[in-house]
Coordinates of N, CA and C in Angstrom, one line a residue:
X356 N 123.9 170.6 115.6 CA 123.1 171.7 115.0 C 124.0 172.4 113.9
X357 N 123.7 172.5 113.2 CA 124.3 172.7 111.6 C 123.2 174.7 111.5
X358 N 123.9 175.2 111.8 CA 123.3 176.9 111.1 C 124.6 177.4 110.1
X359 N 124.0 178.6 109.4 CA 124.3 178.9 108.6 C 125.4 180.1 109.5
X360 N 126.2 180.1 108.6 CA 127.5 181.0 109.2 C 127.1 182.4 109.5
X361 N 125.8 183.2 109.1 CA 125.6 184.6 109.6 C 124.5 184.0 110.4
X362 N 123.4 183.1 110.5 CA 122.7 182.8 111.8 C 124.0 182.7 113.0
X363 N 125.0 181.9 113.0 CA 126.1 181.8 114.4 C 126.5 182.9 114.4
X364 N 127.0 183.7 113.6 CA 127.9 184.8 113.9 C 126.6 185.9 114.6
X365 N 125.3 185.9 114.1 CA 124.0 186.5 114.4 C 124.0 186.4 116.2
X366 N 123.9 185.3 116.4 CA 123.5 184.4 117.8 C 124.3 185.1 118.5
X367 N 125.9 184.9 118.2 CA 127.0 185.2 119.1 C 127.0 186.5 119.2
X368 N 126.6 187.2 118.3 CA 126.4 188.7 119.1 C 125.2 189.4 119.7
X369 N 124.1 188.0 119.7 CA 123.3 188.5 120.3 C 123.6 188.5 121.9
X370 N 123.8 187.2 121.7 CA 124.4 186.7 123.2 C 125.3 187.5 123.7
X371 N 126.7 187.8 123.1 CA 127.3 189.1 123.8 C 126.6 190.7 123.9
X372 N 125.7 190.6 123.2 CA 125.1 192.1 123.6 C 124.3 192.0 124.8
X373 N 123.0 191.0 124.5 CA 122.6 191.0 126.1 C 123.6 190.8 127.3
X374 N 124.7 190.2 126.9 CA 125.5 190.1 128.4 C 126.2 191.1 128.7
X375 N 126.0 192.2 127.8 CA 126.9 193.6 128.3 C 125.9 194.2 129.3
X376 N 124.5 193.6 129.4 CA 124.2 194.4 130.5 C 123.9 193.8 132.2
X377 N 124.5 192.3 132.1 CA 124.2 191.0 133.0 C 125.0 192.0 134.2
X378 N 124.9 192.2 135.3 CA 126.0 192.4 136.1 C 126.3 194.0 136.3
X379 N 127.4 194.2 136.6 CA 127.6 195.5 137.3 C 129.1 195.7 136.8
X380 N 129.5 196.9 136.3 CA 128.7 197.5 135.9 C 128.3 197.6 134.2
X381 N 126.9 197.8 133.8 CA 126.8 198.0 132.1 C 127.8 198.0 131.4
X382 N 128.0 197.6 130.4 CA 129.0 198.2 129.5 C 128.6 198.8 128.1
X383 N 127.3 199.1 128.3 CA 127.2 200.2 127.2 C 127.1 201.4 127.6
X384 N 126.8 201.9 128.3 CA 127.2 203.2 129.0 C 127.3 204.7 128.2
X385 N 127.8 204.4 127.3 CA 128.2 205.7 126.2 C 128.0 205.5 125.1
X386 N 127.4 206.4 124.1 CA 128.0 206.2 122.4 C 129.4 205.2 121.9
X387 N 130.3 206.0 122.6 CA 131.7 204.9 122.4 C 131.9 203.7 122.8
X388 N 131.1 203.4 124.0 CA 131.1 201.8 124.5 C 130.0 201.3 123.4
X389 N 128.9 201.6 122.7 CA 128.5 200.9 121.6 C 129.5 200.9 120.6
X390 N 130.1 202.0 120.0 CA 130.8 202.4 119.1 C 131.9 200.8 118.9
X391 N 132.4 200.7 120.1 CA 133.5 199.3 120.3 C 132.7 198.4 120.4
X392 N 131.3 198.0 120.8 CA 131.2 197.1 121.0 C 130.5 196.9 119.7
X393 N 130.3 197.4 118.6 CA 129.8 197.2 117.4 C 130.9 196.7 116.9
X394 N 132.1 197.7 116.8 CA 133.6 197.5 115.9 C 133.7 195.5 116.3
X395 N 133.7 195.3 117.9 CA 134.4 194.5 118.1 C 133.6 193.1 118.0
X396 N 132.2 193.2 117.1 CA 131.6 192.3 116.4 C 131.6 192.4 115.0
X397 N 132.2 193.1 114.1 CA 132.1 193.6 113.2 C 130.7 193.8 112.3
X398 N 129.8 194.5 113.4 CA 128.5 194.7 112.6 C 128.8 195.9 112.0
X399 N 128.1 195.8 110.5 CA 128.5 196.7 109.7 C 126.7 197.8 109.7
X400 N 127.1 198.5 109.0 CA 125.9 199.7 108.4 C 126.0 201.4 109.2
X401 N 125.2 201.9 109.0 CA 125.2 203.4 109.8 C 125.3 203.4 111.2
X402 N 125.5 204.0 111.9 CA 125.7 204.5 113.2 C 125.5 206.2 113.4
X403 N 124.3 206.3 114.1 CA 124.4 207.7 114.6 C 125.2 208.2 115.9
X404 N 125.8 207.5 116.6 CA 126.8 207.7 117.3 C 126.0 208.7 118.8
X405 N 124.8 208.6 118.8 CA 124.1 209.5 119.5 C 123.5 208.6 121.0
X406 N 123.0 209.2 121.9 CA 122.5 208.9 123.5 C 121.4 208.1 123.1
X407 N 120.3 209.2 121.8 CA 119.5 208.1 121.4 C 119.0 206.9 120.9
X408 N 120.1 206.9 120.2 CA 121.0 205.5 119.2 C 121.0 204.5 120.6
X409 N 121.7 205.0 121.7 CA 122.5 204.0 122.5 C 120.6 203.9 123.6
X410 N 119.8 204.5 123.7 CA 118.9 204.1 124.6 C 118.6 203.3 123.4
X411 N 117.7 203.6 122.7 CA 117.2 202.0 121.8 C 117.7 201.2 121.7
X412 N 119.0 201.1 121.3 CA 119.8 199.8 121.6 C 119.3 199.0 123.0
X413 N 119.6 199.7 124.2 CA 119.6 198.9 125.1 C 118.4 198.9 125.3
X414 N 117.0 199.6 125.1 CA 116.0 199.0 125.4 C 115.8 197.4 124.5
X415 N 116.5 197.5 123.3 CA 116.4 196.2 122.3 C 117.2 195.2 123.2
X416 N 118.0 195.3 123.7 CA 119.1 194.4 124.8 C 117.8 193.8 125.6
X417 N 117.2 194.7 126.3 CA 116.2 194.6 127.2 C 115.0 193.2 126.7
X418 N 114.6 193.5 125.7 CA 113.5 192.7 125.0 C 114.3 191.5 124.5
X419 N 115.5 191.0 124.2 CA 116.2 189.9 123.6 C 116.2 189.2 124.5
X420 N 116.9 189.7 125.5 CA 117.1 189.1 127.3 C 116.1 188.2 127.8
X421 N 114.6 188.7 127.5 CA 113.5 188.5 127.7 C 113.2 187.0 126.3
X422 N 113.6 187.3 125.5 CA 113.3 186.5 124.4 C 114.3 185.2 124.6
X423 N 115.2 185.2 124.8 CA 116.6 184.7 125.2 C 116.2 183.2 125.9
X424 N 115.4 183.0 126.7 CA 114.8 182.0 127.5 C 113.6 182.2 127.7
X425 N 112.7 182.7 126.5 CA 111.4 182.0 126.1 C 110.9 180.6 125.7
X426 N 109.4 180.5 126.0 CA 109.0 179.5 125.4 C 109.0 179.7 124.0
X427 N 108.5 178.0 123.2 CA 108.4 178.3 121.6 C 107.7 179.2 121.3
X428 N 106.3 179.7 122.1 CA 105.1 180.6 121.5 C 105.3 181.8 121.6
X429 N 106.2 182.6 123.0 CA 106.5 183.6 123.5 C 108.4 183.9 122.3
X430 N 108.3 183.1 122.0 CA 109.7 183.1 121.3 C 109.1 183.6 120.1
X431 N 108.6 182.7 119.3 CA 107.5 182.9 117.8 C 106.7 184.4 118.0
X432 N 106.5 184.9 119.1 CA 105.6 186.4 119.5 C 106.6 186.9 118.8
X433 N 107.7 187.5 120.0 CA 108.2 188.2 119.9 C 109.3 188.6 118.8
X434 N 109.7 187.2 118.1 CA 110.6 187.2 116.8 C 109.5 187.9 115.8
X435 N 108.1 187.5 115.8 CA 107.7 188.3 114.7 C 107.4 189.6 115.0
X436 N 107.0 190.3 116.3 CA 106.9 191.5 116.7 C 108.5 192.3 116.2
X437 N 109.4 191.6 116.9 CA 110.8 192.6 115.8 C 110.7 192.8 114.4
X438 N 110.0 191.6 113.8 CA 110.5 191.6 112.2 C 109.4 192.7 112.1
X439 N 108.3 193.3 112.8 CA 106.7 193.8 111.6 C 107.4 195.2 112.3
X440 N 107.9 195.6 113.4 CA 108.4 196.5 113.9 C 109.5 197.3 113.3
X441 N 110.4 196.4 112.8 CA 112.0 196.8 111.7 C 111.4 196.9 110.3
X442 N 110.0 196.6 109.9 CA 110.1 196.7 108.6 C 110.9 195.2 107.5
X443 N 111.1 194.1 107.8 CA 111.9 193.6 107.7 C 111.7 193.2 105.9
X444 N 113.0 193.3 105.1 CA 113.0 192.8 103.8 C 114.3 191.8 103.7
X445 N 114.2 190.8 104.1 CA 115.2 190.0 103.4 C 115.8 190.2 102.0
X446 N 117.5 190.6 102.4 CA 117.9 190.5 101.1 C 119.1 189.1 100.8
X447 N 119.9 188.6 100.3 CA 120.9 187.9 100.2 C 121.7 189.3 99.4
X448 N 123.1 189.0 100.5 CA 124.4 189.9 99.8 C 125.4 189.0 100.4
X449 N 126.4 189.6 100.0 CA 127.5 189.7 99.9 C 129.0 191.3 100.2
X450 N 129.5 191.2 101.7 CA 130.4 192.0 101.6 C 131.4 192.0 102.4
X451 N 132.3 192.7 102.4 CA 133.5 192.7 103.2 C 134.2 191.3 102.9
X452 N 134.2 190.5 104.4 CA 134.9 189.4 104.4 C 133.5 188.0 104.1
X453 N 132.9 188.6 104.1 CA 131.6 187.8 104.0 C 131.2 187.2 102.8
X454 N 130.6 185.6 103.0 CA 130.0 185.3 101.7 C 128.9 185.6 101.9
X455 N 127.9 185.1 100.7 CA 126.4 185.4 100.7 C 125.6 185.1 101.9
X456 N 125.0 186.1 102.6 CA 124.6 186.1 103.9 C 123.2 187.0 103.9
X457 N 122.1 186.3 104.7 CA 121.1 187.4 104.7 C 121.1 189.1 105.5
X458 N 120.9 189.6 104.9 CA 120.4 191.0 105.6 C 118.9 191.3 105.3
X459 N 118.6 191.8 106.7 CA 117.2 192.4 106.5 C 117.0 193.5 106.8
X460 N 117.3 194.7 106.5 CA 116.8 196.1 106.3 C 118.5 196.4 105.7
X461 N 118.0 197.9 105.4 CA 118.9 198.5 104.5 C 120.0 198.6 105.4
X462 N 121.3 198.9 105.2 CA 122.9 199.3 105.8 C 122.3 200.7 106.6
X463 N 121.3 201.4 105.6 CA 120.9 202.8 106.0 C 120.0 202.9 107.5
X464 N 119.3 202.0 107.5 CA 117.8 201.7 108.6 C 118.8 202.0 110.1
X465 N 117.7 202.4 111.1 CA 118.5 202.7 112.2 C 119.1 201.5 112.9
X466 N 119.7 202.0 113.6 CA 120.9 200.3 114.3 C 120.3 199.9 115.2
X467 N 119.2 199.9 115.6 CA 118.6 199.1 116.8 C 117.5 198.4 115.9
X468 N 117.1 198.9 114.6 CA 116.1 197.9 113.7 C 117.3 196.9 113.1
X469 N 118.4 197.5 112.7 CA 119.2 196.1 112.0 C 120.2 195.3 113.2
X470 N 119.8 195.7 113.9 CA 120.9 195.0 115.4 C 119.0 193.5 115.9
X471 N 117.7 194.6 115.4 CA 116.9 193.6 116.2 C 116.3 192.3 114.6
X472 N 116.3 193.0 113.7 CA 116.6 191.8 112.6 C 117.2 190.3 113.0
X473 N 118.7 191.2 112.6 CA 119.4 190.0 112.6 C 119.5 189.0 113.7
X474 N 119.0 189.9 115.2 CA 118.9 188.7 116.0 C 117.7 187.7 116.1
X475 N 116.8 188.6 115.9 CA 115.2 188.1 115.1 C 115.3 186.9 114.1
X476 N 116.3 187.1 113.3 CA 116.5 186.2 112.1 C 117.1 184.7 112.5
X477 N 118.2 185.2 113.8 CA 118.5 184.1 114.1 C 117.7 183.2 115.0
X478 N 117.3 184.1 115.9 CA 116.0 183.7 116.7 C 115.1 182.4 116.1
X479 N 114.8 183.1 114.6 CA 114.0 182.0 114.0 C 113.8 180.8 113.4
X480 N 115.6 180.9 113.3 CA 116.2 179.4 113.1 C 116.2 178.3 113.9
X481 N 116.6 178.8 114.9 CA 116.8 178.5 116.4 C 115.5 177.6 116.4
X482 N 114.6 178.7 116.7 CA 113.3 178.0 116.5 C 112.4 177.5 115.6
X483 N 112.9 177.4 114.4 CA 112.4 176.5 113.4 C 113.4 175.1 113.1
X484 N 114.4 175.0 113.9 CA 115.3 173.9 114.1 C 115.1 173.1 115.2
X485 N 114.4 173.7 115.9 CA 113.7 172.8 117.4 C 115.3 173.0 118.4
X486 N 115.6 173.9 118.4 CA 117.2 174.0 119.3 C 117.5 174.9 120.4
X487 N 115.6 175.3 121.1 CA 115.4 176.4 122.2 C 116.7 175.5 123.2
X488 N 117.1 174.6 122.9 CA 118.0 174.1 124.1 C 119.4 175.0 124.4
X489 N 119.9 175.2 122.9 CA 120.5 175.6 122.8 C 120.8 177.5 123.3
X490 N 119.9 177.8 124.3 CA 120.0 179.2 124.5 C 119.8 178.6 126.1
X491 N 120.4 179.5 126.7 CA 120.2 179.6 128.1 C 120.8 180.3 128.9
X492 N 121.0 180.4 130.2 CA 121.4 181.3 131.1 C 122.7 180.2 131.9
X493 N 123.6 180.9 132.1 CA 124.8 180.2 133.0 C 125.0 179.3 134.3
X494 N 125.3 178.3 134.6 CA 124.7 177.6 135.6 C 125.9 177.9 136.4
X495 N 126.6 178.7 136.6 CA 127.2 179.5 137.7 C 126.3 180.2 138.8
X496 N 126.5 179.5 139.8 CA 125.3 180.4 140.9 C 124.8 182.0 141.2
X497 N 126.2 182.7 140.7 CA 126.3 184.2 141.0 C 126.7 184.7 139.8
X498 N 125.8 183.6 138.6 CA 125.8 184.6 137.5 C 124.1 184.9 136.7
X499 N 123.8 185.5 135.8 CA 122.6 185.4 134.8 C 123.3 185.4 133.6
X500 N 124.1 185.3 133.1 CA 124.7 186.2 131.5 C 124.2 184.4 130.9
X501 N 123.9 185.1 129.9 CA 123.3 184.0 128.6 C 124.3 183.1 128.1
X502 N 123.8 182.0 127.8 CA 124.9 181.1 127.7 C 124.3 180.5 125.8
X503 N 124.9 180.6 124.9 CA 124.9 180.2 123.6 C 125.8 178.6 123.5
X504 N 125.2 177.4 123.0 CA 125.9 176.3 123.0 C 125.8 175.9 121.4
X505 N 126.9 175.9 121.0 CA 126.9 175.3 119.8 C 128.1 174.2 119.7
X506 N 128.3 173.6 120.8 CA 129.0 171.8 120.7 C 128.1 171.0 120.3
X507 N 128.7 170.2 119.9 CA 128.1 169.2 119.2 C 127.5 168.2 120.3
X508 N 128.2 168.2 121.7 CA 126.9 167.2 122.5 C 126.5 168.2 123.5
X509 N 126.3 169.4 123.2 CA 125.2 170.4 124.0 C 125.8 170.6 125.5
X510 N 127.0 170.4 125.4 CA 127.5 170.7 126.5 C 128.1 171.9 127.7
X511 N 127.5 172.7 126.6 CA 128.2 173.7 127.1 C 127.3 174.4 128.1
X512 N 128.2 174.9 129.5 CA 126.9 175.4 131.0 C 127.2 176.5 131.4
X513 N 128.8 177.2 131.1 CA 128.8 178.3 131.5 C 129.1 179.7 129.9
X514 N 129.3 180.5 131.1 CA 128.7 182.2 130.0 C 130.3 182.0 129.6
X515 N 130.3 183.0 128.7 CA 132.1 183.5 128.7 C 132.2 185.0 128.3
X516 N 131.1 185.2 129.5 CA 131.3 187.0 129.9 C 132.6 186.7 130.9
X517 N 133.0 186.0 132.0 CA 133.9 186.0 132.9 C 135.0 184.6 132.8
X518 N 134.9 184.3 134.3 CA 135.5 183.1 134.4 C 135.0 182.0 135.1
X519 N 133.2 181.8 134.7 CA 132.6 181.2 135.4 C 133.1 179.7 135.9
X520 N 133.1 179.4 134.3 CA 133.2 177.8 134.3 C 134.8 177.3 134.9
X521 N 135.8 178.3 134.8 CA 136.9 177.6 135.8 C 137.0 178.1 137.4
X522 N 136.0 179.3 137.7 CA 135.4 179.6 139.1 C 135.0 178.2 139.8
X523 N 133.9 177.5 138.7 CA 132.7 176.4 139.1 C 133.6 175.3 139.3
X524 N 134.8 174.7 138.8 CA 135.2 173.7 138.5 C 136.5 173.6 139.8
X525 N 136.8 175.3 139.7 CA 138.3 175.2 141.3 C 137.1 174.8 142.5
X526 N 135.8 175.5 142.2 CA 134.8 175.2 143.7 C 134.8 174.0 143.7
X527 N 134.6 173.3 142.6 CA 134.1 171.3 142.9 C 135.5 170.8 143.7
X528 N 136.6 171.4 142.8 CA 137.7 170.4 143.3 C 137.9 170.6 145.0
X529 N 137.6 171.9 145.7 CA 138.0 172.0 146.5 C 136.7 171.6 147.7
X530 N 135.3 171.9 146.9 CA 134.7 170.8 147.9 C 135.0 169.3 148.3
X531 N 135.1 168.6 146.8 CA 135.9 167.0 146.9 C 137.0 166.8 147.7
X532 N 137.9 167.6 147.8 CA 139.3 167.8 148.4 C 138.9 167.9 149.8
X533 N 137.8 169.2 149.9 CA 137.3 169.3 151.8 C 137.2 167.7 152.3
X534 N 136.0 167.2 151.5 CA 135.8 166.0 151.9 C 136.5 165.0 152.0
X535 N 137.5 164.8 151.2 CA 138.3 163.6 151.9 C 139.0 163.9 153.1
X536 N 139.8 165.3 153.0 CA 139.7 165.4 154.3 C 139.4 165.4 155.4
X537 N 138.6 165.8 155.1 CA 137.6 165.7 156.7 C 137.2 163.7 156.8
X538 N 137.1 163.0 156.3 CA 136.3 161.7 156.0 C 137.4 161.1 156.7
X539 N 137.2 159.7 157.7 CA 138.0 158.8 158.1 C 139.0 158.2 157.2
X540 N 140.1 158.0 157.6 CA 140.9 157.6 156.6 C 140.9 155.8 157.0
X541 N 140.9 155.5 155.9 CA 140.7 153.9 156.1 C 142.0 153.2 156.5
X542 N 141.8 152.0 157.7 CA 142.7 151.4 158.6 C 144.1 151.3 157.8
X543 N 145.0 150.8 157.8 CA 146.0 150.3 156.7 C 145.7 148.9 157.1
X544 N 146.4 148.0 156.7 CA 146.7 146.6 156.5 C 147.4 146.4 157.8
X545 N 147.4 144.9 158.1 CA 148.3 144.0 158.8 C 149.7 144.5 159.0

């Protein structure tokens, strides 16, 4: 799957924002737990740093989650419900460390319209590339957190909110391991 470098970088922080709320406990919690978890994706534009700010955010967390492992049609709903909702104007820019990349609403627009854009945006690649595969949920038993795969043979099963995938992998060895143990051990020779 070949996207464009602000669709992946888009994806990836969609997928880490929904997973700040998979599990126990939240991690947006406060203005300042957004505050870092903006900094520590480098999403740029305004911030009102406010209780308000941070409930729309997570109600938007809420509705991605939901979007996240939709069907094509319920996927197509809801990407265009964000975009008529945010107002959305595609621009091409250019800033910071970034080459020419799309934005869609102003730097100025509130941060839960340009947080639901850009996921919207990527959303729509996703699904105009035929690559719903590519989104899913962790196949860790005692997890839900969203799992984003961008390997080249679609391999990828667990989240990397934790430590699922070497949790899953010490469990196999040590079922395999039970089992020979326990299993008759074969005669020896003459």
């Amino acid at each position: 799957m070949v996207l464009a470098h602000d669709t992946t970088a888009a994806l990836t922080t969609a997928a880490a924002f929904i997973n700040t709320g998979v599990g126990s406990p939240d991690t947006l919690r406060t203005p300042a737990d957004l505050d870092r978890f903006l900094d520590e994706q480098q999403f740029s534009g305004s911030r009102a740093h406010t209780l308000g700010e941070l409930r729309a955010v997570r109600h938007l967390r809420a509705l991605l989650a939901q979007l996240w492992t939709a069907d094509e049609v319920a996927l197509a709903d809801g990407v265009n419900q964000l975009l008529r909702n945010s107002r959305a104007l595609p621009q091409v820019l250019r800033h910071d460390n970034w080459g020419w990349h799309l934005h869609c609403t102003s730097p100025a627009a509130p941060l839960e319209e340009r947080m639901a854009t850009e996921a919207a945006m990527a959303l729509a690649d996703v699904l105009r590339g035929g690559e719903l595969g590519r989104l899913g949920i962790c196949d860790a038993p005692d997890c839900s957190a969203v799992t984003l795969d961008l390997t080249r043979n679609r391999s990828k099963r667990y989240c990397d909110t934790g430590n699922c995938g070497n949790r899953e992998h010490v469990r196999s060895y040590r079922t395999r391991r039970a089992g020979r143990e326990t299993s008759p051990r074969p005669a020896k020779g003459p």
